Amino acid sequence: MTIALIITFVYGLSIYLIFFRFQLLKFTIVWGVVSFWIGFHLLLIFLIGLRFFTPYSIDGHMIRQTVQLSTGLPEPTELREVLVTQNTPVKKGDILYRFDDTLFRAKLKEQQAQLAEARQNALILDQDVDIARDAVSEAEANEAFAQQEVTRYSNLVLQGGARQETLDKWQAQLIAAKAQVSEAQANLAKAELAREAQLDGVNAQVAAAEAAVDEAQYYLDRTVLRAPEDGTIVSQQARPGLYVGGRRIAAIAALIADADAYFLATYYQEHLKFVKPGLPVEVALDTHPGRIFTGTVVSIWEGTGQGQIKPSGDVPNFRLPSLQGRFAVEIKLDDPELASALPGGTHGAAAIYTGAGSKGFDVLRKVNIRLYSWANFLFPLDL
């Protein structure tokens, strides 16, 4: 910067001494064009230095996080009460809207009844296992008795003390008793499997019923819409009688959050050569003419819409105006109260001081952004 000033000064002094003070040469149109052309290129040093060492943008806006307020109810539901007005500050948890909860209360009671029934059925399953075990014991006892009778009558028939028909009868009963044992054992296994059908130690039917109750409770809670965080309600057009839910998926209002506001400015890509997070920034807001606010660079956003090609059957159409893109730089203001108080969309200019090059460029840029700030007292010229 100092060298550029010296060169420019020496060049201007030389023009003055040669053509006007000592008149060593006659100042003609040709010499005028040549002198201007050389001087113009000397001035480019300052232009290049300012652009690369102190990037500047007048395309900056305050960004406020916005939450779209929607119920997410699965059924068309009537809005009964509106408890908030337009442009109203709210705190997290404040009730904003109340919707008709008749259908959802009935659904909750129905699911609670089914849960009670499922829990009762789970107890019945324990009884079914005990009954199946008793049936197995009875069938095994009948089998053992029939086996004893078959053994006894087999000996008697051989000795002539009983008839063959009686032995055949007990042999048939033994076969039937064995079948009963197999059937009872199968019923016991079936009852045990039904009882052991569990999810995280809870009977499957009970778990399903509990999930249904939780779902019904969730939608019942959604009939009272609360503020998700501190902020301000805007675009509040809802009136009692409005139906939401079901196929209506649009939000009924928006909440502008108080927290995490930041300033976003766009810069030409080549001017961000030396920019990195943590660098100091000065911001001139249109809402505060004559004042300069400080901040720091948070990040350079990794890309623009020009770097995105959406999946489609169309061949990309590249045109000359789309070749030059601007990158967004996120800036955090040092005064958090100011950032949360400024409306979203507040316009301003931002200068980044990279520390590269001479400090003289920083001085010129500081003058530049302060001129912009003071000019806000006059512009725009809407009288």
PDB file of C-alpha atoms in Angstrom, residues 130-270:
ATOM      1  CA  ASP A 130     -51.083 -73.963  33.797  1.00  0.00           C
ATOM      2  CA  ILE A 131     -54.165 -75.643  32.316  1.00  0.00           C
ATOM      3  CA  ALA A 132     -52.059 -77.120  29.505  1.00  0.00           C
ATOM      4  CA  ARG A 133     -49.560 -78.501  32.036  1.00  0.00           C
ATOM      5  CA  ASP A 134     -52.412 -80.136  34.004  1.00  0.00           C
ATOM      6  CA  ALA A 135     -53.725 -81.620  30.776  1.00  0.00           C
ATOM      7  CA  VAL A 136     -50.290 -83.078  30.015  1.00  0.00           C
ATOM      8  CA  SER A 137     -50.098 -84.588  33.511  1.00  0.00           C
ATOM      9  CA  GLU A 138     -53.579 -86.105  33.153  1.00  0.00           C
ATOM     10  CA  ALA A 139     -52.791 -87.541  29.736  1.00  0.00           C
ATOM     11  CA  GLU A 140     -49.512 -89.011  30.978  1.00  0.00           C
ATOM     12  CA  ALA A 141     -51.330 -90.593  33.949  1.00  0.00           C
ATOM     13  CA  ASN A 142     -53.919 -92.123  31.604  1.00  0.00           C
ATOM     14  CA  GLU A 143     -51.121 -93.450  29.421  1.00  0.00           C
ATOM     15  CA  ALA A 144     -49.341 -94.997  32.395  1.00  0.00           C
ATOM     16  CA  PHE A 145     -52.548 -96.645  33.638  1.00  0.00           C
ATOM     17  CA  ALA A 146     -53.343 -98.012  30.188  1.00  0.00           C
ATOM     18  CA  GLN A 147     -49.776 -99.360  29.916  1.00  0.00           C
ATOM     19  CA  GLN A 148     -50.156-101.165  33.238  1.00  0.00           C
ATOM     20  CA  GLU A 149     -53.459-102.720  32.170  1.00  0.00           C
ATOM     21  CA  VAL A 150     -51.985-103.874  28.852  1.00  0.00           C
ATOM     22  CA  THR A 151     -49.071-105.522  30.710  1.00  0.00           C
ATOM     23  CA  ARG A 152     -51.395-107.189  33.248  1.00  0.00           C
ATOM     24  CA  TYR A 153     -53.872-108.526  30.703  1.00  0.00           C
ATOM     25  CA  SER A 154     -51.087-109.751  28.431  1.00  0.00           C
ATOM     26  CA  ASN A 155     -49.912-112.059  31.251  1.00  0.00           C
ATOM     27  CA  LEU A 156     -53.461-113.181  32.065  1.00  0.00           C
ATOM     28  CA  VAL A 157     -54.236-114.024  28.460  1.00  0.00           C
ATOM     29  CA  LEU A 158     -51.101-116.159  28.261  1.00  0.00           C
ATOM     30  CA  GLN A 159     -52.201-117.965  31.442  1.00  0.00           C
ATOM     31  CA  GLY A 160     -55.805-118.289  30.274  1.00  0.00           C
ATOM     32  CA  GLY A 161     -57.143-116.002  32.988  1.00  0.00           C
ATOM     33  CA  ALA A 162     -58.593-113.339  30.652  1.00  0.00           C
ATOM     34  CA  ARG A 163     -60.006-113.039  27.193  1.00  0.00           C
ATOM     35  CA  GLN A 164     -58.159-111.633  24.186  1.00  0.00           C
ATOM     36  CA  GLU A 165     -60.894-109.048  23.598  1.00  0.00           C
ATOM     37  CA  THR A 166     -60.160-107.391  26.927  1.00  0.00           C
ATOM     38  CA  LEU A 167     -56.460-107.137  26.069  1.00  0.00           C
ATOM     39  CA  ASP A 168     -57.289-105.663  22.662  1.00  0.00           C
ATOM     40  CA  LYS A 169     -59.470-103.060  24.361  1.00  0.00           C
ATOM     41  CA  TRP A 170     -56.673-101.888  26.677  1.00  0.00           C
ATOM     42  CA  GLN A 171     -54.170-101.849  23.837  1.00  0.00           C
ATOM     43  CA  ALA A 172     -56.504 -99.525  21.904  1.00  0.00           C
ATOM     44  CA  GLN A 173     -56.883 -97.331  24.982  1.00  0.00           C
ATOM     45  CA  LEU A 174     -53.081 -97.179  25.330  1.00  0.00           C
ATOM     46  CA  ILE A 175     -52.748 -95.926  21.762  1.00  0.00           C
ATOM     47  CA  ALA A 176     -55.422 -93.317  22.434  1.00  0.00           C
ATOM     48  CA  ALA A 177     -53.697 -92.272  25.677  1.00  0.00           C
ATOM     49  CA  LYS A 178     -50.392 -91.774  23.854  1.00  0.00           C
ATOM     50  CA  ALA A 179     -52.159 -89.604  21.277  1.00  0.00           C
ATOM     51  CA  GLN A 180     -53.693 -87.573  24.094  1.00  0.00           C
ATOM     52  CA  VAL A 181     -50.224 -87.057  25.609  1.00  0.00           C
ATOM     53  CA  SER A 182     -48.883 -85.809  22.287  1.00  0.00           C
ATOM     54  CA  GLU A 183     -51.868 -83.478  21.873  1.00  0.00           C
ATOM     55  CA  ALA A 184     -51.527 -82.135  25.435  1.00  0.00           C
ATOM     56  CA  GLN A 185     -47.799 -81.552  24.983  1.00  0.00           C
ATOM     57  CA  ALA A 186     -48.463 -79.699  21.733  1.00  0.00           C
ATOM     58  CA  ASN A 187     -51.108 -77.540  23.456  1.00  0.00           C
ATOM     59  CA  LEU A 188     -48.630 -76.792  26.261  1.00  0.00           C
ATOM     60  CA  ALA A 189     -45.947 -75.725  23.764  1.00  0.00           C
ATOM     61  CA  LYS A 190     -48.498 -73.573  21.961  1.00  0.00           C
ATOM     62  CA  ALA A 191     -49.561 -71.882  25.210  1.00  0.00           C
ATOM     63  CA  GLU A 192     -45.943 -71.279  26.230  1.00  0.00           C
ATOM     64  CA  LEU A 193     -45.123 -69.774  22.822  1.00  0.00           C
ATOM     65  CA  ALA A 194     -48.109 -67.457  23.079  1.00  0.00           C
ATOM     66  CA  ARG A 195     -47.004 -66.352  26.533  1.00  0.00           C
ATOM     67  CA  GLU A 196     -43.362 -65.916  25.498  1.00  0.00           C
ATOM     68  CA  ALA A 197     -44.221 -63.640  22.534  1.00  0.00           C
ATOM     69  CA  GLN A 198     -42.670 -60.524  24.106  1.00  0.00           C
ATOM     70  CA  LEU A 199     -40.991 -57.253  23.193  1.00  0.00           C
ATOM     71  CA  ASP A 200     -38.378 -56.067  25.697  1.00  0.00           C
ATOM     72  CA  GLY A 201     -39.879 -58.294  28.354  1.00  0.00           C
ATOM     73  CA  VAL A 202     -43.486 -57.154  27.695  1.00  0.00           C
ATOM     74  CA  ASN A 203     -46.177 -59.285  26.114  1.00  0.00           C
ATOM     75  CA  ALA A 204     -46.447 -58.499  22.390  1.00  0.00           C
ATOM     76  CA  GLN A 205     -50.172 -57.693  22.536  1.00  0.00           C
ATOM     77  CA  VAL A 206     -49.635 -55.478  25.566  1.00  0.00           C
ATOM     78  CA  ALA A 207     -46.707 -53.713  23.861  1.00  0.00           C
ATOM     79  CA  ALA A 208     -48.808 -53.094  20.741  1.00  0.00           C
ATOM     80  CA  ALA A 209     -51.675 -51.735  22.842  1.00  0.00           C
ATOM     81  CA  GLU A 210     -49.293 -49.481  24.812  1.00  0.00           C
ATOM     82  CA  ALA A 211     -47.887 -48.126  21.529  1.00  0.00           C
ATOM     83  CA  ALA A 212     -51.439 -47.400  20.335  1.00  0.00           C
ATOM     84  CA  VAL A 213     -52.165 -45.540  23.590  1.00  0.00           C
ATOM     85  CA  ASP A 214     -48.959 -43.508  23.198  1.00  0.00           C
ATOM     86  CA  GLU A 215     -49.936 -42.609  19.637  1.00  0.00           C
ATOM     87  CA  ALA A 216     -53.427 -41.568  20.704  1.00  0.00           C
ATOM     88  CA  GLN A 217     -51.979 -39.500  23.559  1.00  0.00           C
ATOM     89  CA  TYR A 218     -49.507 -37.859  21.159  1.00  0.00           C
ATOM     90  CA  TYR A 219     -52.242 -36.687  18.796  1.00  0.00           C
ATOM     91  CA  LEU A 220     -54.405 -35.553  21.725  1.00  0.00           C
ATOM     92  CA  ASP A 221     -51.483 -33.443  22.963  1.00  0.00           C
ATOM     93  CA  ARG A 222     -51.129 -31.972  19.465  1.00  0.00           C
ATOM     94  CA  THR A 223     -54.613 -30.470  19.751  1.00  0.00           C
ATOM     95  CA  VAL A 224     -52.920 -27.846  21.944  1.00  0.00           C
ATOM     96  CA  LEU A 225     -50.210 -26.145  19.878  1.00  0.00           C
ATOM     97  CA  ARG A 226     -47.446 -24.587  21.991  1.00  0.00           C
ATOM     98  CA  ALA A 227     -44.506 -22.367  21.109  1.00  0.00           C
ATOM     99  CA  PRO A 228     -41.466 -24.608  20.420  1.00  0.00           C
ATOM    100  CA  GLU A 229     -39.042 -21.867  21.550  1.00  0.00           C
ATOM    101  CA  ASP A 230     -38.814 -18.161  22.347  1.00  0.00           C
ATOM    102  CA  GLY A 231     -39.676 -15.986  19.385  1.00  0.00           C
ATOM    103  CA  THR A 232     -42.232 -13.826  17.632  1.00  0.00           C
ATOM    104  CA  ILE A 233     -45.363 -14.976  15.823  1.00  0.00           C
ATOM    105  CA  VAL A 234     -45.752 -13.640  12.286  1.00  0.00           C
ATOM    106  CA  SER A 235     -48.117 -14.412   9.414  1.00  0.00           C
ATOM    107  CA  GLN A 236     -50.889 -15.326  11.871  1.00  0.00           C
ATOM    108  CA  GLN A 237     -54.007 -15.544   9.722  1.00  0.00           C
ATOM    109  CA  ALA A 238     -55.794 -18.451  11.440  1.00  0.00           C
ATOM    110  CA  ARG A 239     -59.316 -17.923  12.779  1.00  0.00           C
ATOM    111  CA  PRO A 240     -61.599 -20.158  14.867  1.00  0.00           C
ATOM    112  CA  GLY A 241     -63.475 -22.498  12.573  1.00  0.00           C
ATOM    113  CA  LEU A 242     -60.463 -23.240  10.386  1.00  0.00           C
ATOM    114  CA  TYR A 243     -59.951 -26.948   9.729  1.00  0.00           C
ATOM    115  CA  VAL A 244     -56.449 -28.354   9.838  1.00  0.00           C
ATOM    116  CA  GLY A 245     -54.990 -31.849   9.683  1.00  0.00           C
ATOM    117  CA  GLY A 246     -55.719 -34.642   7.265  1.00  0.00           C
ATOM    118  CA  ARG A 247     -54.862 -33.461   3.767  1.00  0.00           C
ATOM    119  CA  ARG A 248     -54.149 -29.874   4.906  1.00  0.00           C
ATOM    120  CA  ILE A 249     -50.388 -29.905   5.476  1.00  0.00           C
ATOM    121  CA  ALA A 250     -49.595 -26.192   5.231  1.00  0.00           C
ATOM    122  CA  ALA A 251     -48.486 -24.250   8.297  1.00  0.00           C
ATOM    123  CA  ILE A 252     -50.995 -21.887   9.918  1.00  0.00           C
ATOM    124  CA  ALA A 253     -48.369 -19.390  11.155  1.00  0.00           C
ATOM    125  CA  ALA A 254     -44.638 -18.864  11.504  1.00  0.00           C
ATOM    126  CA  LEU A 255     -42.490 -18.284  14.556  1.00  0.00           C
ATOM    127  CA  ILE A 256     -39.306 -16.242  14.148  1.00  0.00           C
ATOM    128  CA  ALA A 257     -36.871 -17.561  16.757  1.00  0.00           C
ATOM    129  CA  ASP A 258     -34.973 -15.216  19.039  1.00  0.00           C
ATOM    130  CA  ALA A 259     -31.895 -17.424  19.206  1.00  0.00           C
ATOM    131  CA  ASP A 260     -29.082 -18.015  16.704  1.00  0.00           C
ATOM    132  CA  ALA A 261     -29.607 -14.958  14.484  1.00  0.00           C
ATOM    133  CA  TYR A 262     -26.736 -14.153  12.110  1.00  0.00           C
ATOM    134  CA  PHE A 263     -25.786 -11.810   9.277  1.00  0.00           C
ATOM    135  CA  LEU A 264     -25.356 -13.325   5.825  1.00  0.00           C
ATOM    136  CA  ALA A 265     -23.503 -11.454   3.061  1.00  0.00           C
ATOM    137  CA  THR A 266     -22.624 -12.593  -0.450  1.00  0.00           C
ATOM    138  CA  TYR A 267     -19.265 -12.008  -2.158  1.00  0.00           C
ATOM    139  CA  TYR A 268     -17.807 -12.713  -5.547  1.00  0.00           C
ATOM    140  CA  GLN A 269     -15.873 -15.944  -5.400  1.00  0.00           C
ATOM    141  CA  GLU A 270     -12.455 -14.561  -6.281  1.00  0.00           C
TER     142      GLU A 270
END
